[in-house]
Amino acid sequence: MATEAHEGTLTVTDNRTGQTYEFVITDGTIRATELRTIKVADDDFGLMTYDPAFMNTASCRSAITYLDGDNGVLRYRGYPIEQLAEKSTFLEVAWLLIHGELPTPAELAQFTKDVADRMAVDPSVVAAVKAYRKDAHPMGVLEAGFGQLSTLYPEAKAIESDPERMDALYNIIAKMPTIGGVAFRHGKGTDPVAPDPSLDYPTNILKMFFGADYDPDPRLVRALDILLILHADHEQNCSTSTVRSVGSSQVDPYSAVAAGVAALYGPLHGGANEAVLVMLREIGRKDAVPEFVEKVKNREALLMGFGHRVYKNYDPRATIIKKACDDVFEVTGVNPLLEIAVELEAVALNDEFFIQRKLYPNVDFYSGLIYEALGIPSEMFTVMFAIGRAPGWVAQWLEMINDEEQKISRPRQVYVGPDERDYVGIGAR
Ligand code: ACO
């Protein structure tokens, strides 16, 4: 088992009452609800934990992704990310995440066909995208697109029914790049390119973005597939826990994923890769790096693409992406911003401010450079992230729905507002 199971008990003495309690420890956790038995009086609500931003709260038991942030380890269903990035494909990884095992050749062939056949979107989705302003951010369009899909597939409300929900989950993976592609081309003032079910998934993405005549170099196709693999899941991150939380209301999975897209849009989450490129452009040249690092240390700027809630070591995905950069630049020529990024990393990794805080490059530090080399504009970077993360969102949603311990997600609060007081009429204020 991935997590160390330290079975045993925890004895707690409440110094307010002198009473002692014993709690069972399972997998390094105690049940938060058991703390409610710790009371000062019979009518006391009982003790709660206070954990803003969920810094130390496990919200679920999950068998999907194992992450050891201190040692820079990431595994999907037990398989190291390095092996998957080297040997697998994005659709194989998507199957693995959803079903728990690597597919047989027949299962993979069927899944590949199932996804390819589902990539086309209803004409009303294309019409809706075309109604947006040309400068609409594609993440806003994507978010709305998933709300629209929920209206087109009302049968997805049957979340307990396997055929209906599998249809929805495969649809989500299949249609994410198609809506992204329509939004991308609309922004450029060009007509959408329909998916071609005879093409593999990453080639389809590139053609839906750049035109049916675009003939991508296989090295670029592979680099894109690797990027998608690296983004496919990352346990209980902000957007995934959003998908679980919204999905816990038993809404259909398209709506839950629309919420996940919204969470991913934020600059502290999926929006960071776009922010990295903006930052690198602002720095402008290699010699300006030390000056920028000083600004970060003076709290005048954040070093985007650095730091992570869980990784306190080099993000293993950043290592793989850095290598993929070389393959892509072999085809496209080196992105001049790479030089600034490499210098920035070197300066930061040798600076006490970053060493002390264990701040290392995360997945977003280099991914934007590859996307840019592929010709993808920065406002589309987070859409690429969403395409990659779709299998993780749906696998985690499915695990949550099947988990008998899960209920509607509803945190507690510590109320710190005024005590009861009498209403004062507007004339008396
Ligand atoms: N640049 C400068 N200082 C930073 C950075 C950064 N990128 N990240 C963290 N720090 C500092 C904080 O100011 C804090 O310093 P302090 O203790 O002296 O106050 C310390 O490091 C700890 O950071 P926290 O903010 O407590 O870390 P948290 O886990 O809350 O935040 C986060 C993680 C949001 C990723 C943060 O590191 C950050 O903002 N990074 C930049 C944005 C980014 O790259 N996001 C992508 C994350 S990966 C992903 O979503 C795929």
Coordinates of C-alpha atoms and ligand atoms in Angstrom, one line a residue:
M1 CA 0.0 0.0 0.0
A2 CA 1.3 3.5 -0.9
T3 CA 0.6 5.2 2.4
E4 CA 2.3 3.9 5.5
A5 CA -0.2 2.5 7.9
H6 CA 0.8 3.4 11.4
E7 CA -2.0 1.6 13.3
G8 CA -2.3 2.5 16.9
T9 CA -4.1 5.0 19.1
L10 CA -3.8 8.6 20.2
T11 CA -4.5 9.5 23.8
V12 CA -5.6 13.1 24.3
T13 CA -6.1 14.9 27.6
D14 CA -8.5 17.9 27.6
N15 CA -6.9 20.2 30.1
R16 CA -10.1 22.1 30.4
T17 CA -11.8 19.1 32.0
G18 CA -8.9 16.7 32.8
Q19 CA -10.7 14.1 30.8
T20 CA -8.8 11.6 28.6
Y21 CA -9.9 10.3 25.2
E22 CA -8.4 7.6 23.0
F23 CA -8.6 7.8 19.2
V24 CA -7.8 5.1 16.6
I25 CA -5.0 6.0 14.2
T26 CA -5.6 4.7 10.7
D27 CA -3.2 5.4 7.8
G28 CA -1.6 8.3 9.8
T29 CA -5.0 10.0 10.4
I30 CA -7.6 10.3 13.1
R31 CA -11.3 10.8 12.3
A32 CA -12.0 14.6 12.7
T33 CA -15.6 13.8 13.7
E34 CA -14.4 11.8 16.7
L35 CA -13.0 15.0 18.2
R36 CA -16.6 16.0 18.6
T37 CA -16.8 13.7 21.6
I38 CA -14.4 16.1 23.4
K39 CA -16.8 18.4 25.2
V40 CA -16.8 20.7 28.3
A41 CA -20.5 20.2 28.8
D42 CA -23.2 17.9 27.5
D43 CA -24.7 20.7 25.3
D44 CA -21.2 21.6 23.9
F45 CA -20.9 21.1 20.2
G46 CA -17.6 19.4 20.7
L47 CA -14.1 20.1 19.5
M48 CA -13.4 20.9 15.8
T49 CA -10.2 21.4 13.9
Y50 CA -9.5 24.8 12.3
D51 CA -7.7 24.2 8.9
P52 CA -8.0 27.1 6.5
A53 CA -6.9 26.1 3.0
F54 CA -6.9 22.4 4.0
M55 CA -3.3 22.4 5.0
N56 CA -3.5 19.2 7.0
T57 CA -6.9 17.6 6.2
A58 CA -7.4 14.5 4.2
S59 CA -10.8 14.8 2.5
C60 CA -10.9 11.3 1.0
R61 CA -9.3 7.9 0.7
S62 CA -8.0 7.7 -2.8
A63 CA -6.3 4.9 -4.8
I64 CA -5.5 7.1 -7.9
T65 CA -2.4 9.2 -7.4
Y66 CA 0.5 8.9 -5.0
L67 CA 2.5 12.0 -4.3
D68 CA 5.4 12.4 -2.0
G69 CA 6.2 16.1 -2.1
D70 CA 9.3 15.9 0.1
N71 CA 11.0 13.4 -2.2
G72 CA 9.6 14.5 -5.5
V73 CA 7.7 11.3 -6.2
L74 CA 4.5 11.1 -8.4
R75 CA 2.8 7.9 -9.4
Y76 CA -0.5 7.2 -11.1
R77 CA -2.1 4.0 -9.8
G78 CA 1.4 3.0 -8.7
Y79 CA 3.2 3.6 -11.9
P80 CA 6.0 6.2 -11.7
I81 CA 5.3 9.3 -13.8
E82 CA 8.8 9.0 -15.4
Q83 CA 7.9 5.5 -16.8
L84 CA 4.5 6.7 -18.0
A85 CA 6.0 9.8 -19.7
E86 CA 8.6 7.6 -21.4
K87 CA 6.5 4.6 -22.4
S88 CA 2.8 5.3 -22.3
T89 CA 0.3 7.6 -24.2
F90 CA -2.2 10.1 -22.8
L91 CA -5.2 8.0 -23.7
E92 CA -3.6 4.9 -22.1
V93 CA -3.0 7.0 -18.9
A94 CA -6.6 8.3 -19.0
W95 CA -7.9 4.7 -19.0
L96 CA -5.5 3.8 -16.2
L97 CA -6.7 6.6 -14.1
I98 CA -10.3 5.9 -14.6
H99 CA -10.2 2.1 -14.5
G100 CA -7.3 1.5 -12.2
E101 CA -5.3 -0.9 -14.4
L102 CA -3.4 -0.5 -17.7
P103 CA -5.7 -1.4 -20.6
T104 CA -5.3 -4.6 -22.7
P105 CA -4.6 -3.9 -26.4
A106 CA -8.4 -4.5 -27.1
E107 CA -9.5 -2.2 -24.3
L108 CA -7.1 0.5 -25.5
A109 CA -8.2 0.2 -29.1
Q110 CA -11.9 0.4 -28.1
F111 CA -11.2 3.4 -25.7
T112 CA -9.3 5.2 -28.4
K113 CA -12.2 4.7 -30.8
D114 CA -14.7 5.7 -28.1
V115 CA -12.9 9.0 -27.5
A116 CA -12.3 9.8 -31.2
D117 CA -16.0 9.2 -31.9
R118 CA -17.0 11.5 -29.2
M119 CA -14.7 14.5 -30.1
A120 CA -17.2 16.3 -32.3
V121 CA -19.5 18.8 -30.5
D122 CA -23.1 19.7 -31.1
P123 CA -23.4 22.6 -33.5
S124 CA -25.1 24.7 -30.7
V125 CA -21.8 24.6 -28.8
V126 CA -19.9 26.0 -31.8
A127 CA -22.6 28.6 -32.2
A128 CA -22.3 29.6 -28.6
V129 CA -18.5 29.9 -28.8
K130 CA -18.9 32.1 -31.9
A131 CA -21.2 34.4 -29.9
Y132 CA -18.3 35.4 -27.6
R133 CA -16.2 38.5 -28.3
K134 CA -13.0 37.6 -30.1
D135 CA -10.9 38.7 -27.1
A136 CA -12.9 36.4 -24.7
H137 CA -10.5 34.4 -22.6
P138 CA -10.8 30.8 -23.8
M139 CA -10.9 29.5 -20.2
G140 CA -14.2 31.5 -19.7
V141 CA -15.5 30.0 -22.9
L142 CA -14.4 26.4 -21.8
E143 CA -16.1 26.8 -18.5
A144 CA -19.4 27.9 -20.1
G145 CA -19.0 25.1 -22.7
F146 CA -19.1 22.5 -20.0
G147 CA -22.2 24.1 -18.5
Q148 CA -23.7 23.8 -22.0
L149 CA -22.7 20.2 -22.3
S150 CA -24.7 19.5 -19.1
T151 CA -27.8 20.8 -20.9
L152 CA -27.2 18.7 -24.0
Y153 CA -26.7 15.4 -22.1
P154 CA -29.4 15.4 -19.3
E155 CA -29.0 11.7 -19.1
A156 CA -25.7 12.3 -17.3
K157 CA -27.7 13.2 -14.2
A158 CA -28.0 9.4 -13.7
I159 CA -24.7 9.4 -11.8
E160 CA -25.2 5.9 -10.4
S161 CA -25.7 4.3 -13.8
D162 CA -22.5 2.9 -15.3
P163 CA -23.3 3.3 -19.0
E164 CA -24.5 6.9 -18.6
R165 CA -21.7 8.0 -16.5
M166 CA -19.0 6.3 -18.6
D167 CA -20.5 8.0 -21.6
A168 CA -20.2 11.4 -19.8
L169 CA -16.7 10.8 -18.6
Y170 CA -15.4 9.8 -22.1
N171 CA -17.3 12.8 -23.5
I172 CA -15.5 15.1 -21.1
I173 CA -12.1 13.8 -22.2
A174 CA -13.1 13.9 -25.9
K175 CA -14.8 17.3 -26.1
M176 CA -12.4 19.3 -23.9
P177 CA -9.9 19.9 -26.8
T178 CA -12.6 20.4 -29.3
I179 CA -14.2 23.3 -27.4
G180 CA -10.8 24.6 -26.7
G181 CA -10.0 24.5 -30.4
V182 CA -13.2 26.2 -31.4
A183 CA -12.5 29.0 -28.9
F184 CA -8.9 29.3 -30.1
R185 CA -9.9 29.6 -33.7
H186 CA -12.7 32.0 -32.9
G187 CA -10.2 34.2 -31.1
K188 CA -8.2 34.3 -34.3
G189 CA -11.2 35.0 -36.5
T190 CA -11.0 31.6 -38.3
D191 CA -13.6 28.8 -38.7
P192 CA -13.4 25.7 -36.5
V193 CA -11.8 22.6 -37.7
A194 CA -13.8 19.4 -37.0
P195 CA -12.0 16.5 -35.3
D196 CA -11.0 13.6 -37.5
P197 CA -11.8 10.3 -35.8
S198 CA -9.0 8.6 -37.8
L199 CA -6.3 10.6 -36.1
D200 CA -4.7 10.1 -32.8
Y201 CA -5.7 12.4 -29.9
P202 CA -2.7 14.8 -29.8
T203 CA -2.6 15.1 -33.6
N204 CA -6.3 15.9 -33.6
I205 CA -5.7 18.7 -31.1
L206 CA -3.0 20.3 -33.2
K207 CA -5.1 20.1 -36.4
M208 CA -8.2 21.5 -34.6
F209 CA -6.0 24.4 -33.5
F210 CA -3.8 25.1 -36.5
G211 CA -5.9 23.8 -39.4
A212 CA -6.7 20.5 -41.2
D213 CA -3.7 21.0 -43.5
Y214 CA -1.2 21.4 -40.7
D215 CA 1.2 18.4 -40.7
P216 CA 2.9 18.3 -37.3
D217 CA 6.3 16.8 -36.8
P218 CA 5.9 13.5 -34.8
R219 CA 8.4 14.8 -32.2
L220 CA 6.0 17.7 -31.5
V221 CA 3.0 15.4 -31.3
R222 CA 4.9 13.2 -28.8
A223 CA 6.0 16.2 -26.7
L224 CA 2.3 17.3 -26.5
D225 CA 1.2 13.8 -25.5
I226 CA 3.9 13.8 -22.7
L227 CA 2.7 17.2 -21.5
L228 CA -0.8 15.9 -21.3
I229 CA 0.4 12.8 -19.4
L230 CA 2.2 15.0 -16.9
H231 CA -0.9 17.0 -16.2
A232 CA -3.4 14.1 -16.1
D233 CA -3.8 13.9 -12.3
H234 CA -2.3 15.4 -9.2
E235 CA -4.4 14.1 -6.3
Q236 CA -6.4 16.6 -4.3
N237 CA -5.3 19.9 -5.9
C238 CA -7.6 23.0 -6.0
S239 CA -9.5 22.1 -9.2
T240 CA -9.8 18.4 -8.4
S241 CA -11.1 19.0 -4.9
T242 CA -13.5 21.5 -6.5
V243 CA -14.7 18.8 -8.9
R244 CA -15.2 16.4 -6.0
S245 CA -16.8 19.1 -3.8
V246 CA -19.3 20.3 -6.5
G247 CA -19.9 16.6 -7.6
S248 CA -20.7 15.7 -4.1
S249 CA -24.0 17.6 -4.5
Q250 CA -24.8 14.9 -7.1
V251 CA -24.9 17.3 -10.0
D252 CA -23.9 15.8 -13.4
P253 CA -20.2 15.4 -14.1
Y254 CA -20.2 18.0 -16.9
S255 CA -21.3 20.7 -14.3
A256 CA -18.7 19.4 -11.8
V257 CA -16.0 19.7 -14.4
A258 CA -17.2 23.2 -15.4
A259 CA -16.4 24.2 -11.8
G260 CA -13.0 22.4 -12.1
V261 CA -12.2 24.5 -15.2
A262 CA -13.1 27.7 -13.2
A263 CA -10.8 26.7 -10.3
L264 CA -8.0 25.9 -12.8
Y265 CA -8.3 29.3 -14.4
G266 CA -6.9 31.1 -11.4
P267 CA -3.3 32.4 -11.6
L268 CA -2.2 30.4 -8.5
H269 CA -3.3 27.2 -10.1
G270 CA -3.4 26.4 -13.9
G271 CA -3.1 30.1 -14.8
A272 CA 0.5 30.0 -13.6
N273 CA 2.0 28.8 -16.9
E274 CA 0.6 31.8 -18.6
A275 CA 1.9 34.0 -15.8
V276 CA 5.4 32.5 -16.2
L277 CA 5.6 33.7 -19.8
V278 CA 4.4 37.2 -18.9
M279 CA 7.0 37.3 -16.2
L280 CA 9.8 36.1 -18.5
R281 CA 8.9 38.7 -21.1
E282 CA 8.8 41.4 -18.4
I283 CA 12.3 40.3 -17.2
G284 CA 13.3 40.6 -20.9
R285 CA 17.0 39.6 -20.8
K286 CA 19.3 37.3 -18.9
D287 CA 21.2 40.1 -17.1
A288 CA 17.9 41.5 -15.6
V289 CA 17.4 38.2 -13.7
P290 CA 19.2 39.2 -10.4
E291 CA 17.2 42.4 -10.2
F292 CA 14.0 40.5 -10.6
V293 CA 15.0 38.0 -7.9
E294 CA 15.6 40.9 -5.6
K295 CA 12.1 42.2 -6.3
V296 CA 10.7 38.7 -5.4
K297 CA 12.7 38.7 -2.1
N298 CA 11.4 42.2 -1.3
R299 CA 7.8 40.8 -1.8
E300 CA 7.2 43.0 -4.8
A301 CA 6.7 40.1 -7.1
L302 CA 6.1 36.3 -7.1
L303 CA 8.4 34.0 -8.9
M304 CA 5.7 32.4 -11.0
G305 CA 6.2 28.7 -11.7
F306 CA 8.0 28.2 -8.4
G307 CA 6.8 26.8 -5.2
H308 CA 4.1 24.2 -4.5
R309 CA 1.7 23.4 -1.7
V310 CA 2.9 19.8 -1.7
Y311 CA 6.3 19.6 -3.4
K312 CA 9.1 20.8 -1.2
N313 CA 11.6 19.4 -3.7
Y314 CA 12.0 19.5 -7.5
D315 CA 8.6 18.8 -9.1
P316 CA 9.3 15.5 -11.0
R317 CA 7.1 16.8 -13.8
A318 CA 9.4 19.9 -14.2
T319 CA 12.4 17.6 -14.8
I320 CA 10.6 15.7 -17.5
I321 CA 9.3 18.9 -19.2
K322 CA 12.8 20.4 -19.2
K323 CA 13.9 17.4 -21.2
A324 CA 10.9 17.6 -23.5
C325 CA 11.9 21.2 -24.1
D326 CA 15.1 20.0 -25.8
D327 CA 13.2 17.7 -28.1
V328 CA 10.8 20.4 -29.1
F329 CA 13.4 23.1 -29.6
E330 CA 15.3 20.6 -31.9
V331 CA 12.4 21.0 -34.3
T332 CA 11.3 24.6 -33.7
G333 CA 14.6 26.3 -32.7
V334 CA 15.3 27.6 -29.2
N335 CA 12.8 29.9 -27.6
P336 CA 14.9 33.0 -26.4
L337 CA 12.9 33.0 -23.2
L338 CA 14.4 29.7 -22.3
E339 CA 17.8 31.3 -21.5
I340 CA 16.1 33.7 -19.1
A341 CA 14.1 30.8 -17.5
V342 CA 17.3 28.7 -17.0
E343 CA 19.2 31.6 -15.5
L344 CA 16.2 32.4 -13.2
E345 CA 16.1 28.8 -12.0
A346 CA 19.9 28.8 -11.4
V347 CA 19.9 32.0 -9.4
A348 CA 16.8 31.1 -7.4
L349 CA 18.0 27.6 -6.5
N350 CA 21.2 29.1 -5.1
D351 CA 19.5 31.8 -3.1
E352 CA 18.9 31.5 0.6
F353 CA 15.3 32.9 0.3
F354 CA 14.3 30.0 -2.0
I355 CA 16.4 27.4 -0.3
Q356 CA 15.0 28.1 3.1
R357 CA 11.4 28.0 1.9
K358 CA 12.0 24.9 -0.3
L359 CA 10.8 26.7 -3.4
Y360 CA 11.6 24.7 -6.6
P361 CA 10.3 24.9 -10.2
N362 CA 6.9 23.4 -10.6
V363 CA 5.2 21.9 -13.7
D364 CA 4.3 25.4 -15.0
F365 CA 7.8 26.8 -15.0
Y366 CA 8.8 25.2 -18.4
S367 CA 5.5 24.0 -19.8
G368 CA 4.6 27.5 -21.2
L369 CA 7.9 27.5 -23.2
I370 CA 6.9 24.3 -24.9
Y371 CA 3.4 25.4 -25.6
E372 CA 4.8 28.6 -27.1
A373 CA 7.2 26.6 -29.3
L374 CA 4.2 24.6 -30.5
G375 CA 2.7 27.9 -31.6
I376 CA 0.1 27.9 -28.9
P377 CA -0.6 31.4 -27.5
S378 CA -0.3 32.1 -23.8
E379 CA -4.1 32.5 -23.2
M380 CA -4.5 28.9 -24.4
F381 CA -2.0 27.5 -21.9
T382 CA -4.5 26.9 -19.2
V383 CA -6.8 25.2 -21.7
M384 CA -4.0 22.8 -22.5
F385 CA -3.7 22.1 -18.8
A386 CA -7.5 21.5 -18.6
I387 CA -7.3 19.0 -21.6
G388 CA -4.5 17.2 -19.7
R389 CA -6.3 17.3 -16.3
A390 CA -9.7 16.0 -17.7
P391 CA -8.9 12.3 -17.0
G392 CA -7.9 13.1 -13.4
W393 CA -11.0 15.1 -12.8
V394 CA -13.3 12.3 -14.1
A395 CA -11.4 9.5 -12.4
Q396 CA -11.6 11.4 -9.0
W397 CA -15.2 12.2 -9.6
L398 CA -16.0 8.5 -10.2
E399 CA -14.0 7.4 -7.2
M400 CA -15.9 9.9 -5.1
I401 CA -19.3 8.8 -6.4
N402 CA -18.4 5.1 -5.6
D403 CA -17.1 5.9 -2.1
E404 CA -19.8 5.1 0.4
E405 CA -18.1 7.3 3.0
Q406 CA -18.6 10.5 0.9
K407 CA -21.5 12.8 1.5
I408 CA -22.3 16.3 0.3
S409 CA -19.2 18.4 0.9
R410 CA -19.8 21.0 3.6
P411 CA -17.1 22.4 5.8
R412 CA -17.7 23.9 9.3
Q413 CA -16.7 27.4 10.3
V414 CA -15.6 29.3 13.4
Y415 CA -18.0 32.2 13.7
V416 CA -16.2 35.4 14.6
G417 CA -18.9 38.0 13.8
P418 CA -21.0 40.1 16.2
D419 CA -23.2 38.6 18.9
E420 CA -27.0 39.0 18.6
R421 CA -27.9 42.7 18.3
D422 CA -31.1 44.7 17.5
Y423 CA -31.8 46.0 14.0
V424 CA -31.4 49.8 13.7
G425 CA -33.8 51.6 11.3
I426 CA -32.1 53.5 8.4
G427 CA -33.1 56.9 9.8
A428 CA -31.3 56.2 13.1
R429 CA -27.9 55.2 11.6
Ligands
ACO1 N1 7.7 33.4 -5.2 C1 8.1 34.0 -4.0 N2 7.8 33.5 -2.8 C2 7.1 32.4 -2.7 C3 6.6 31.7 -3.8 C4 6.9 32.2 -5.1 N3 6.5 31.6 -6.2 N4 5.9 30.7 -3.4 C5 5.9 30.7 -2.1 N5 6.6 31.8 -1.7 C6 7.0 32.1 -0.3 C7 5.8 32.7 0.5 O1 5.7 34.1 0.4 C8 6.0 32.2 1.9 O2 7.0 32.9 2.5 P1 6.9 33.3 4.0 O3 6.8 32.0 4.8 O4 8.2 34.1 4.3 O5 5.7 34.2 4.2 C9 6.6 30.8 1.7 O6 7.3 30.8 0.4 C10 5.6 29.6 1.7 O7 4.7 29.9 0.7 P2 3.1 29.7 0.8 O8 2.4 30.8 0.1 O9 2.8 29.5 2.3 O10 2.9 28.4 0.1 P3 1.5 27.8 -0.4 O11 1.6 26.3 -0.3 O12 0.3 28.5 0.2 O13 1.4 28.3 -1.9 C11 1.7 28.3 -4.3 C12 1.8 27.5 -3.0 C13 0.3 29.0 -4.4 C14 1.9 27.4 -5.5 C15 2.8 29.4 -4.2 O14 4.1 28.7 -4.1 C16 2.8 30.3 -5.4 O15 2.1 31.3 -5.4 N6 3.6 30.0 -6.5 C17 3.5 30.8 -7.7 C18 2.3 30.4 -8.5 C19 2.5 29.1 -9.2 O16 3.6 28.8 -9.8 N7 1.5 28.3 -9.2 C20 1.5 27.0 -9.8 C21 1.3 25.9 -8.7 S1 1.4 24.3 -9.5 C22 0.0 24.1 -10.2 O17 -1.1 24.6 -9.9 C23 0.0 23.2 -11.3

